[in-house]
PDB file of C-alpha atoms in Angstrom:
ATOM      1  CA  MET Y   1      69.773   3.604 -75.833  1.00 62.00           C
ATOM      2  CA  PRO Y   2      66.726   5.804 -76.491  1.00 71.00           C
ATOM      3  CA  THR Y   3      64.644   6.828 -73.526  1.00 73.00           C
ATOM      4  CA  SER Y   4      61.595   5.247 -75.072  1.00 74.00           C
ATOM      5  CA  THR Y   5      63.309   1.842 -75.255  1.00 79.00           C
ATOM      6  CA  VAL Y   6      64.289   2.117 -71.565  1.00 75.00           C
ATOM      7  CA  SER Y   7      60.769   3.110 -70.594  1.00 80.00           C
ATOM      8  CA  ARG Y   8      59.330   0.022 -72.464  1.00 83.00           C
ATOM      9  CA  ARG Y   9      61.837  -2.363 -70.933  1.00 84.00           C
ATOM     10  CA  VAL Y  10      61.139  -1.026 -67.400  1.00 84.00           C
ATOM     11  CA  ALA Y  11      57.446  -1.359 -67.943  1.00 86.00           C
ATOM     12  CA  ALA Y  12      57.842  -4.903 -69.106  1.00 88.00           C
ATOM     13  CA  LEU Y  13      59.965  -5.682 -66.124  1.00 85.00           C
ATOM     14  CA  GLU Y  14      57.342  -4.214 -63.758  1.00 84.00           C
ATOM     15  CA  ASN Y  15      54.705  -6.323 -65.479  1.00 87.00           C
ATOM     16  CA  ARG Y  16      56.821  -9.504 -65.054  1.00 84.00           C
ATOM     17  CA  LEU Y  17      57.493  -8.725 -61.403  1.00 83.00           C
ATOM     18  CA  ASN Y  18      53.908  -7.562 -60.802  1.00 85.00           C
ATOM     19  CA  THR Y  19      55.147  -4.530 -58.887  1.00 86.00           C
ATOM     20  CA  GLN Y  20      55.857  -0.890 -59.589  1.00 87.00           C
ATOM     21  CA  LEU Y  21      59.634  -0.055 -59.575  1.00 85.00           C
ATOM     22  CA  LEU Y  22      59.455   3.617 -60.539  1.00 84.00           C
ATOM     23  CA  ARG Y  23      57.235   6.476 -59.203  1.00 84.00           C
ATOM     24  CA  ARG Y  24      56.449   8.759 -62.162  1.00 81.00           C
ATOM     25  CA  THR Y  25      55.092  12.221 -62.100  1.00 79.00           C
ATOM     26  CA  THR Y  26      54.904  14.900 -64.818  1.00 73.00           C
ATOM     27  CA  ARG Y  27      58.164  16.461 -63.496  1.00 73.00           C
ATOM     28  CA  THR Y  28      60.153  13.769 -61.762  1.00 75.00           C
ATOM     29  CA  ILE Y  29      60.872  10.061 -61.694  1.00 80.00           C
ATOM     30  CA  GLY Y  30      62.198   8.117 -58.737  1.00 80.00           C
ATOM     31  CA  LEU Y  31      62.388   4.557 -57.304  1.00 82.00           C
ATOM     32  CA  THR Y  32      59.673   3.142 -55.227  1.00 86.00           C
ATOM     33  CA  ASP Y  33      60.603   1.278 -52.048  1.00 83.00           C
ATOM     34  CA  ASP Y  34      60.329  -2.061 -54.018  1.00 84.00           C
ATOM     35  CA  GLY Y  35      62.418  -0.527 -56.859  1.00 81.00           C
ATOM     36  CA  ARG Y  36      65.104   0.619 -54.428  1.00 80.00           C
ATOM     37  CA  ALA Y  37      65.279  -2.861 -52.853  1.00 79.00           C
ATOM     38  CA  PHE Y  38      65.411  -4.559 -56.311  1.00 80.00           C
ATOM     39  CA  ALA Y  39      68.100  -2.207 -57.547  1.00 76.00           C
ATOM     40  CA  ALA Y  40      70.210  -2.911 -54.429  1.00 71.00           C
ATOM     41  CA  ARG Y  41      69.962  -6.702 -54.975  1.00 72.00           C
ATOM     42  CA  CYS Y  42      70.810  -6.296 -58.652  1.00 75.00           C
ATOM     43  CA  GLY Y  43      73.795  -4.160 -57.677  1.00 65.00           C
ATOM     44  CA  GLU Y  44      75.000  -7.067 -55.434  1.00 59.00           C
ATOM     45  CA  ALA Y  45      74.761  -9.415 -58.354  1.00 60.00           C
ATOM     46  CA  ILE Y  46      76.712  -7.069 -60.630  1.00 61.00           C
ATOM     47  CA  GLU Y  47      79.331  -6.690 -57.925  1.00 58.00           C
ATOM     48  CA  SER Y  48      79.672 -10.450 -57.681  1.00 58.00           C
ATOM     49  CA  ILE Y  49      80.097 -10.789 -61.388  1.00 57.00           C
ATOM     50  CA  ASP Y  50      82.687  -8.015 -61.348  1.00 58.00           C
ATOM     51  CA  ALA Y  51      84.545  -9.644 -58.440  1.00 56.00           C
ATOM     52  CA  ALA Y  52      84.626 -12.961 -60.341  1.00 54.00           C
ATOM     53  CA  SER Y  53      85.971 -11.251 -63.425  1.00 55.00           C
ATOM     54  CA  GLN Y  54      88.548  -9.252 -61.502  1.00 52.00           C
ATOM     55  CA  SER Y  55      89.750 -12.378 -59.608  1.00 52.00           C
ATOM     56  CA  LEU Y  56      91.131 -13.733 -62.889  1.00 50.00           C
ATOM     57  CA  SER Y  57      93.675 -11.029 -63.005  1.00 50.00           C
ATOM     58  CA  ARG Y  58      96.868 -11.400 -61.043  1.00 46.00           C
ATOM     59  CA  ASP Y  59      98.496  -9.062 -58.487  1.00 49.00           C
ATOM     60  CA  GLY Y  60      95.755  -6.444 -59.021  1.00 46.00           C
ATOM     61  CA  LYS Y  61      96.777  -5.841 -62.604  1.00 57.00           C
ATOM     62  CA  GLY Y  62      94.061  -5.295 -65.133  1.00 75.00           C
ATOM     63  CA  LEU Y  63      91.610  -3.652 -62.753  1.00 88.00           C
ATOM     64  CA  THR Y  64      88.683  -2.457 -64.803  1.00 88.00           C
ATOM     65  CA  GLY Y  65      85.297  -0.881 -64.404  1.00 90.00           C
ATOM     66  CA  ARG Y  66      84.309   2.100 -62.335  1.00 92.00           C
ATOM     67  CA  LEU Y  67      85.409   2.738 -58.696  1.00 93.00           C
ATOM     68  CA  ARG Y  68      82.981   5.051 -56.888  1.00 94.00           C
ATOM     69  CA  VAL Y  69      84.753   6.855 -54.039  1.00 94.00           C
ATOM     70  CA  SER Y  70      83.433   9.374 -51.567  1.00 93.00           C
ATOM     71  CA  ALA Y  71      85.692  11.603 -49.420  1.00 91.00           C
ATOM     72  CA  PRO Y  72      85.456  14.909 -47.407  1.00 89.00           C
ATOM     73  CA  PHE Y  73      86.706  17.932 -49.227  1.00 87.00           C
ATOM     74  CA  PHE Y  74      89.551  18.664 -46.718  1.00 82.00           C
ATOM     75  CA  ALA Y  75      90.740  15.100 -46.295  1.00 80.00           C
ATOM     76  CA  CYS Y  76      90.948  14.597 -50.008  1.00 84.00           C
ATOM     77  CA  SER Y  77      92.565  17.940 -50.953  1.00 80.00           C
ATOM     78  CA  GLU Y  78      94.946  18.161 -48.001  1.00 73.00           C
ATOM     79  CA  LEU Y  79      95.632  14.627 -46.811  1.00 73.00           C
ATOM     80  CA  PHE Y  80      95.459  11.863 -49.405  1.00 79.00           C
ATOM     81  CA  GLY Y  81      94.020  13.181 -52.690  1.00 82.00           C
ATOM     82  CA  PRO Y  82      97.336  13.022 -54.702  1.00 82.00           C
ATOM     83  CA  TYR Y  83      98.063   9.603 -53.272  1.00 82.00           C
ATOM     84  CA  LEU Y  84      94.638   8.281 -54.344  1.00 86.00           C
ATOM     85  CA  LEU Y  85      95.259   9.676 -57.819  1.00 88.00           C
ATOM     86  CA  GLU Y  86      98.483   7.641 -57.986  1.00 90.00           C
ATOM     87  CA  PHE Y  87      96.350   4.552 -57.596  1.00 92.00           C
ATOM     88  CA  ALA Y  88      94.171   5.789 -60.492  1.00 91.00           C
ATOM     89  CA  ALA Y  89      97.168   6.407 -62.633  1.00 92.00           C
ATOM     90  CA  ALA Y  90      98.537   2.975 -61.942  1.00 92.00           C
ATOM     91  CA  HIS Y  91      95.368   1.295 -63.187  1.00 93.00           C
ATOM     92  CA  ARG Y  92      94.485   3.153 -66.412  1.00 91.00           C
ATOM     93  CA  ASP Y  93      91.544   0.805 -67.302  1.00 92.00           C
ATOM     94  CA  LEU Y  94      89.891   1.642 -64.009  1.00 93.00           C
ATOM     95  CA  VAL Y  95      87.752   4.713 -64.000  1.00 93.00           C
ATOM     96  CA  MET Y  96      87.729   6.549 -60.654  1.00 92.00           C
ATOM     97  CA  ASP Y  97      84.477   8.416 -59.827  1.00 93.00           C
ATOM     98  CA  LEU Y  98      85.572  10.641 -56.939  1.00 92.00           C
ATOM     99  CA  ARG Y  99      82.792  12.435 -55.108  1.00 92.00           C
ATOM    100  CA  LEU Y 100      83.647  15.115 -52.514  1.00 90.00           C
ATOM    101  CA  THR Y 101      81.211  15.881 -49.745  1.00 87.00           C
ATOM    102  CA  ASN Y 102      81.358  17.081 -46.173  1.00 81.00           C
ATOM    103  CA  GLY Y 103      78.280  15.091 -45.386  1.00 80.00           C
ATOM    104  CA  THR Y 104      78.058  11.393 -44.514  1.00 83.00           C
ATOM    105  CA  PRO Y 105      76.710   9.537 -47.575  1.00 85.00           C
ATOM    106  CA  ASP Y 106      74.762   6.334 -47.368  1.00 86.00           C
ATOM    107  CA  LEU Y 107      77.116   3.964 -49.214  1.00 87.00           C
ATOM    108  CA  LEU Y 108      74.364   1.573 -50.106  1.00 82.00           C
ATOM    109  CA  GLU Y 109      71.758   4.177 -51.103  1.00 83.00           C
ATOM    110  CA  ASP Y 110      74.270   6.243 -53.015  1.00 86.00           C
ATOM    111  CA  ASP Y 111      75.977   3.229 -54.657  1.00 87.00           C
ATOM    112  CA  ILE Y 112      79.459   4.102 -53.244  1.00 91.00           C
ATOM    113  CA  ASP Y 113      82.150   1.460 -53.400  1.00 92.00           C
ATOM    114  CA  LEU Y 114      84.566   2.989 -51.039  1.00 93.00           C
ATOM    115  CA  ALA Y 115      84.453   6.032 -48.710  1.00 92.00           C
ATOM    116  CA  PHE Y 116      86.898   7.790 -46.507  1.00 92.00           C
ATOM    117  CA  GLN Y 117      85.316   8.989 -43.279  1.00 89.00           C
ATOM    118  CA  PHE Y 118      86.387  10.441 -39.957  1.00 88.00           C
ATOM    119  CA  GLY Y 119      85.425   8.553 -36.830  1.00 83.00           C
ATOM    120  CA  PRO Y 120      83.678   7.622 -34.737  1.00 78.00           C
ATOM    121  CA  LEU Y 121      81.729   5.458 -37.243  1.00 80.00           C
ATOM    122  CA  ARG Y 122      78.206   4.515 -36.324  1.00 77.00           C
ATOM    123  CA  ASP Y 123      76.927   2.530 -39.314  1.00 77.00           C
ATOM    124  CA  SER Y 124      77.052  -1.236 -38.480  1.00 77.00           C
ATOM    125  CA  ARG Y 125      76.598  -2.049 -42.208  1.00 80.00           C
ATOM    126  CA  LEU Y 126      80.150  -0.838 -42.977  1.00 83.00           C
ATOM    127  CA  ILE Y 127      83.503  -2.482 -42.667  1.00 88.00           C
ATOM    128  CA  ALA Y 128      86.175  -0.027 -41.635  1.00 89.00           C
ATOM    129  CA  ARG Y 129      90.006   0.004 -42.005  1.00 90.00           C
ATOM    130  CA  LYS Y 130      91.780   2.577 -39.872  1.00 89.00           C
ATOM    131  CA  LEU Y 131      94.278   4.650 -41.861  1.00 88.00           C
ATOM    132  CA  TRP Y 132      95.789   7.288 -39.554  1.00 86.00           C
ATOM    133  CA  PRO Y 133      94.923   9.845 -36.894  1.00 89.00           C
ATOM    134  CA  VAL Y 134      94.629  13.497 -37.879  1.00 89.00           C
ATOM    135  CA  ARG Y 135      95.799  15.826 -35.121  1.00 91.00           C
ATOM    136  CA  TYR Y 136      93.699  18.875 -34.208  1.00 94.00           C
ATOM    137  CA  VAL Y 137      94.501  22.110 -32.505  1.00 94.00           C
ATOM    138  CA  LEU Y 138      92.543  24.866 -30.711  1.00 95.00           C
ATOM    139  CA  CYS Y 139      93.372  28.251 -32.256  1.00 94.00           C
ATOM    140  CA  VAL Y 140      92.275  31.817 -32.404  1.00 94.00           C
ATOM    141  CA  SER Y 141      93.206  34.985 -34.261  1.00 93.00           C
ATOM    142  CA  ALA Y 142      95.898  37.293 -32.877  1.00 88.00           C
ATOM    143  CA  LYS Y 143      93.130  39.907 -32.314  1.00 89.00           C
ATOM    144  CA  LEU Y 144      91.195  37.587 -29.934  1.00 90.00           C
ATOM    145  CA  ALA Y 145      94.250  35.925 -28.334  1.00 90.00           C
ATOM    146  CA  PRO Y 146      94.089  38.074 -25.200  1.00 90.00           C
ATOM    147  CA  SER Y 147      90.682  36.604 -24.455  1.00 87.00           C
ATOM    148  CA  ALA Y 148      92.266  33.094 -24.354  1.00 89.00           C
ATOM    149  CA  ASP Y 149      94.755  33.985 -21.536  1.00 88.00           C
ATOM    150  CA  ALA Y 150      92.345  33.194 -18.774  1.00 88.00           C
ATOM    151  CA  LEU Y 151      91.085  29.940 -20.166  1.00 92.00           C
ATOM    152  CA  ARG Y 152      91.920  26.912 -18.092  1.00 94.00           C
ATOM    153  CA  HIS Y 153      89.257  24.330 -19.083  1.00 94.00           C
ATOM    154  CA  PRO Y 154      87.420  23.457 -22.330  1.00 95.00           C
ATOM    155  CA  ASP Y 155      84.045  24.168 -20.686  1.00 94.00           C
ATOM    156  CA  GLN Y 156      84.963  27.854 -20.724  1.00 93.00           C
ATOM    157  CA  LEU Y 157      84.770  27.769 -24.515  1.00 92.00           C
ATOM    158  CA  ALA Y 158      81.026  27.068 -24.498  1.00 84.00           C
ATOM    159  CA  ASP Y 159      80.066  30.650 -24.099  1.00 84.00           C
ATOM    160  CA  LEU Y 160      82.789  32.269 -26.267  1.00 91.00           C
ATOM    161  CA  PRO Y 161      82.418  32.909 -29.958  1.00 94.00           C
ATOM    162  CA  CYS Y 162      83.481  29.812 -31.897  1.00 95.00           C
ATOM    163  CA  VAL Y 163      83.755  28.850 -35.618  1.00 96.00           C
ATOM    164  CA  VAL Y 164      82.059  25.507 -35.995  1.00 95.00           C
ATOM    165  CA  THR Y 165      82.649  23.265 -39.030  1.00 92.00           C
ATOM    166  CA  PRO Y 166      79.908  20.634 -39.302  1.00 89.00           C
ATOM    167  CA  PRO Y 167      79.601  17.825 -38.920  1.00 85.00           C
ATOM    168  CA  LEU Y 168      82.238  18.483 -36.229  1.00 89.00           C
ATOM    169  CA  ASP Y 169      80.005  20.386 -33.823  1.00 87.00           C
ATOM    170  CA  HIS Y 170      81.323  18.598 -30.681  1.00 91.00           C
ATOM    171  CA  TRP Y 171      84.810  19.454 -29.542  1.00 95.00           C
ATOM    172  CA  LEU Y 172      86.625  16.711 -27.646  1.00 96.00           C
ATOM    173  CA  PHE Y 173      89.585  17.378 -25.360  1.00 97.00           C
ATOM    174  CA  GLU Y 174      91.772  15.149 -23.199  1.00 96.00           C
ATOM    175  CA  ARG Y 175      94.326  15.647 -20.442  1.00 95.00           C
ATOM    176  CA  GLY Y 176      95.858  12.631 -18.880  1.00 91.00           C
ATOM    177  CA  GLY Y 177      93.023  10.169 -18.425  1.00 88.00           C
ATOM    178  CA  GLU Y 178      90.361  12.892 -18.375  1.00 93.00           C
ATOM    179  CA  LYS Y 179      88.118  13.830 -21.279  1.00 95.00           C
ATOM    180  CA  ALA Y 180      85.909  16.920 -21.936  1.00 95.00           C
ATOM    181  CA  ASN Y 181      83.305  17.150 -24.622  1.00 94.00           C
ATOM    182  CA  ILE Y 182      81.885  20.600 -25.371  1.00 92.00           C
ATOM    183  CA  THR Y 183      79.361  21.960 -27.793  1.00 92.00           C
ATOM    184  CA  PRO Y 184      79.980  25.638 -28.608  1.00 91.00           C
ATOM    185  CA  GLN Y 185      76.906  27.619 -27.809  1.00 86.00           C
ATOM    186  CA  THR Y 186      77.980  31.015 -29.139  1.00 82.00           C
ATOM    187  CA  ARG Y 187      78.790  30.726 -32.843  1.00 83.00           C
ATOM    188  CA  GLY Y 188      80.717  33.343 -34.617  1.00 87.00           C
ATOM    189  CA  ALA Y 189      80.177  31.261 -37.830  1.00 93.00           C
ATOM    190  CA  THR Y 190      79.113  27.855 -38.897  1.00 94.00           C
ATOM    191  CA  ILE Y 191      80.922  26.776 -42.092  1.00 93.00           C
ATOM    192  CA  GLU Y 192      80.855  23.330 -43.714  1.00 88.00           C
ATOM    193  CA  ASP Y 193      84.432  23.598 -44.926  1.00 88.00           C
ATOM    194  CA  LEU Y 194      87.574  23.323 -42.837  1.00 89.00           C
ATOM    195  CA  ALA Y 195      89.810  25.518 -45.067  1.00 87.00           C
ATOM    196  CA  LEU Y 196      87.225  28.338 -45.098  1.00 91.00           C
ATOM    197  CA  GLY Y 197      86.653  27.808 -41.391  1.00 92.00           C
ATOM    198  CA  ALA Y 198      90.322  28.533 -40.870  1.00 91.00           C
ATOM    199  CA  VAL Y 199      89.984  31.826 -42.792  1.00 92.00           C
ATOM    200  CA  ALA Y 200      87.038  32.706 -40.530  1.00 94.00           C
ATOM    201  CA  VAL Y 201      89.128  32.105 -37.410  1.00 94.00           C
ATOM    202  CA  ARG Y 202      91.907  34.182 -38.887  1.00 93.00           C
ATOM    203  CA  ARG Y 203      89.378  37.068 -39.492  1.00 93.00           C
ATOM    204  CA  GLY Y 204      88.566  37.044 -35.811  1.00 94.00           C
ATOM    205  CA  LEU Y 205      85.086  35.381 -35.935  1.00 95.00           C
ATOM    206  CA  GLY Y 206      85.865  33.063 -33.027  1.00 95.00           C
ATOM    207  CA  PHE Y 207      87.929  30.151 -31.641  1.00 96.00           C
ATOM    208  CA  GLY Y 208      88.582  27.264 -34.097  1.00 95.00           C
ATOM    209  CA  TYR Y 209      89.007  23.488 -33.614  1.00 96.00           C
ATOM    210  CA  LEU Y 210      91.045  22.754 -36.713  1.00 94.00           C
ATOM    211  CA  PRO Y 211      93.359  20.082 -38.219  1.00 91.00           C
ATOM    212  CA  GLU Y 212      96.964  20.897 -37.357  1.00 89.00           C
ATOM    213  CA  SER Y 213      97.976  20.892 -41.018  1.00 82.00           C
ATOM    214  CA  LEU Y 214      95.804  23.911 -41.584  1.00 83.00           C
ATOM    215  CA  VAL Y 215      97.445  26.039 -38.915  1.00 81.00           C
ATOM    216  CA  ILE Y 216     101.129  24.865 -39.134  1.00 73.00           C
ATOM    217  CA  ASP Y 217     103.310  27.939 -38.575  1.00 61.00           C
ATOM    218  CA  ALA Y 218     100.245  29.534 -37.040  1.00 55.00           C
ATOM    219  CA  SER Y 219     101.940  32.856 -36.246  1.00 58.00           C
ATOM    220  CA  SER Y 220     102.745  33.411 -39.837  1.00 60.00           C
ATOM    221  CA  ASN Y 221      99.091  32.761 -40.692  1.00 71.00           C
ATOM    222  CA  GLY Y 222      97.688  35.318 -38.301  1.00 81.00           C
ATOM    223  CA  LEU Y 223      96.683  32.517 -35.907  1.00 89.00           C
ATOM    224  CA  VAL Y 224      97.635  31.679 -32.318  1.00 89.00           C
ATOM    225  CA  THR Y 225      97.372  28.161 -30.879  1.00 90.00           C
ATOM    226  CA  VAL Y 226      95.684  28.123 -27.487  1.00 92.00           C
ATOM    227  CA  ASP Y 227      97.068  26.356 -24.398  1.00 90.00           C
ATOM    228  CA  LEU Y 228      94.245  25.133 -22.209  1.00 93.00           C
ATOM    229  CA  ASN Y 229      96.266  24.248 -19.103  1.00 91.00           C
ATOM    230  CA  GLY Y 230      97.322  20.967 -20.687  1.00 92.00           C
ATOM    231  CA  TRP Y 231      93.989  20.099 -22.334  1.00 96.00           C
ATOM    232  CA  GLN Y 232      94.595  18.970 -25.927  1.00 95.00           C
ATOM    233  CA  PRO Y 233      92.146  18.307 -28.819  1.00 96.00           C
ATOM    234  CA  VAL Y 234      91.747  14.611 -29.451  1.00 94.00           C
ATOM    235  CA  ALA Y 235      93.035  13.395 -32.763  1.00 93.00           C
ATOM    236  CA  ARG Y 236      90.405  12.182 -35.169  1.00 91.00           C
ATOM    237  CA  ASP Y 237      90.944   8.818 -36.909  1.00 91.00           C
ATOM    238  CA  LEU Y 238      90.488   8.581 -40.639  1.00 90.00           C
ATOM    239  CA  PHE Y 239      88.935   5.290 -41.983  1.00 91.00           C
ATOM    240  CA  ALA Y 240      88.512   3.662 -45.323  1.00 91.00           C
ATOM    241  CA  VAL Y 241      84.975   2.064 -45.277  1.00 91.00           C
ATOM    242  CA  TYR Y 242      82.935  -0.132 -47.548  1.00 90.00           C
ATOM    243  CA  PRO Y 243      79.567  -1.941 -47.375  1.00 86.00           C
ATOM    244  CA  ALA Y 244      79.665  -5.229 -45.524  1.00 81.00           C
ATOM    245  CA  THR Y 245      76.789  -6.521 -47.570  1.00 72.00           C
ATOM    246  CA  ARG Y 246      78.648  -6.482 -50.819  1.00 70.00           C
ATOM    247  CA  GLN Y 247      81.243  -9.041 -51.913  1.00 70.00           C
ATOM    248  CA  LEU Y 248      84.571  -7.234 -51.850  1.00 77.00           C
ATOM    249  CA  SER Y 249      85.720  -6.768 -55.420  1.00 84.00           C
ATOM    250  CA  SER Y 250      89.424  -6.808 -56.280  1.00 88.00           C
ATOM    251  CA  LYS Y 251      89.287  -3.161 -57.293  1.00 91.00           C
ATOM    252  CA  VAL Y 252      87.984  -2.081 -53.853  1.00 90.00           C
ATOM    253  CA  ARG Y 253      90.325  -4.420 -52.083  1.00 90.00           C
ATOM    254  CA  ALA Y 254      93.318  -2.989 -54.000  1.00 92.00           C
ATOM    255  CA  ALA Y 255      92.160   0.581 -53.334  1.00 91.00           C
ATOM    256  CA  VAL Y 256      91.788  -0.130 -49.616  1.00 89.00           C
ATOM    257  CA  GLU Y 257      95.225  -1.767 -49.386  1.00 89.00           C
ATOM    258  CA  HIS Y 258      96.720   1.186 -51.281  1.00 89.00           C
ATOM    259  CA  ALA Y 259      95.163   3.599 -48.792  1.00 86.00           C
ATOM    260  CA  VAL Y 260      96.392   1.609 -45.741  1.00 84.00           C
ATOM    261  CA  ALA Y 261      99.873   1.625 -47.262  1.00 83.00           C
ATOM    262  CA  GLY Y 262      99.615   5.388 -47.482  1.00 74.00           C
ATOM    263  CA  ARG Y 263     100.437   5.853 -43.794  1.00 69.00           C
ATOM    264  CA  ASP Y 264     104.077   6.389 -44.375  1.00 66.00           C
ATOM    265  CA  TRP Y 265     103.338   8.618 -47.390  1.00 64.00           C
ATOM    266  CA  TYR Y 266     101.090  10.718 -45.242  1.00 63.00           C
ATOM    267  CA  LYS Y 267     103.748  11.172 -42.570  1.00 62.00           C
ATOM    268  CA  ARG Y 268     106.321  12.248 -45.150  1.00 60.00           C
ATOM    269  CA  SER Y 269     103.990  14.591 -47.122  1.00 57.00           C
ATOM    270  CA  SER Y 270     102.395  16.256 -44.222  1.00 57.00           C
ATOM    271  CA  GLY Y 271     105.526  16.677 -42.122  1.00 51.00           C
ATOM    272  CA  MET Y 272     103.423  15.669 -39.079  1.00 46.00           C
ATOM    273  CA  ASN Y 273     105.165  12.780 -37.604  1.00 41.00           C
ATOM    274  CA  ARG Y 274     104.153  13.499 -34.139  1.00 40.00           C
ATOM    275  CA  GLY Y 275     101.154  11.394 -33.096  1.00 38.00           C
ATOM    276  CA  VAL Y 276     100.905   9.486 -36.333  1.00 36.00           C
TER     277      VAL Y 276
END
């Protein structure tokens, strides 16, 4: 459809609603607050129509439309990406729009149907299904390993060089019923990517708090796992989340159930049966 036609129809809609939906400048165009609210309500209506259409199919067959999915880079590439693509391959009339980000998207604002996020979750507008825990380890390069020999408590890490991988800038440890939460103060590097963060730790930039799957066979990777007198990093739970305000469509429901069923697949593919 030509841009001029879209402009005329939007202008006509604004006249009918007696409100401005778009904020226009010579360089940009964006939604006003009223426009954003109106678009969200229209999205809900479209989702309801889609859900009604999808409900006519049986056993999840015949899923159609677009499924907008958000996931962290590491979780998708290392944990469940191939399994998620199996779902897409099984429903060829369904277009998967997979968006990778290490940030925390606003599912309503960004029009995301389904997201995979690490806990703890703080958005009460979301419904969450727990998938599996991801184990973490504290590690350091062989070069810096001698500096770890005297460590007995996580608090001692606060003033040592650390490689921090946002948004995980608080490191949680446990021993028995005790917990310790530290925020590294001396940062050898801040890197918004776990895989590259592991490289930074290997290069001697500091201690790392990383998923176990990145440092399996640590010695062969130039890394040393650190024993903090029994203190262990707390596993982080991975969740499938979707907006509570939208009617759950059959395509989202099927994708969530597929993800939940991936628990055993994850155990087999990762070789990390402990703690899962």
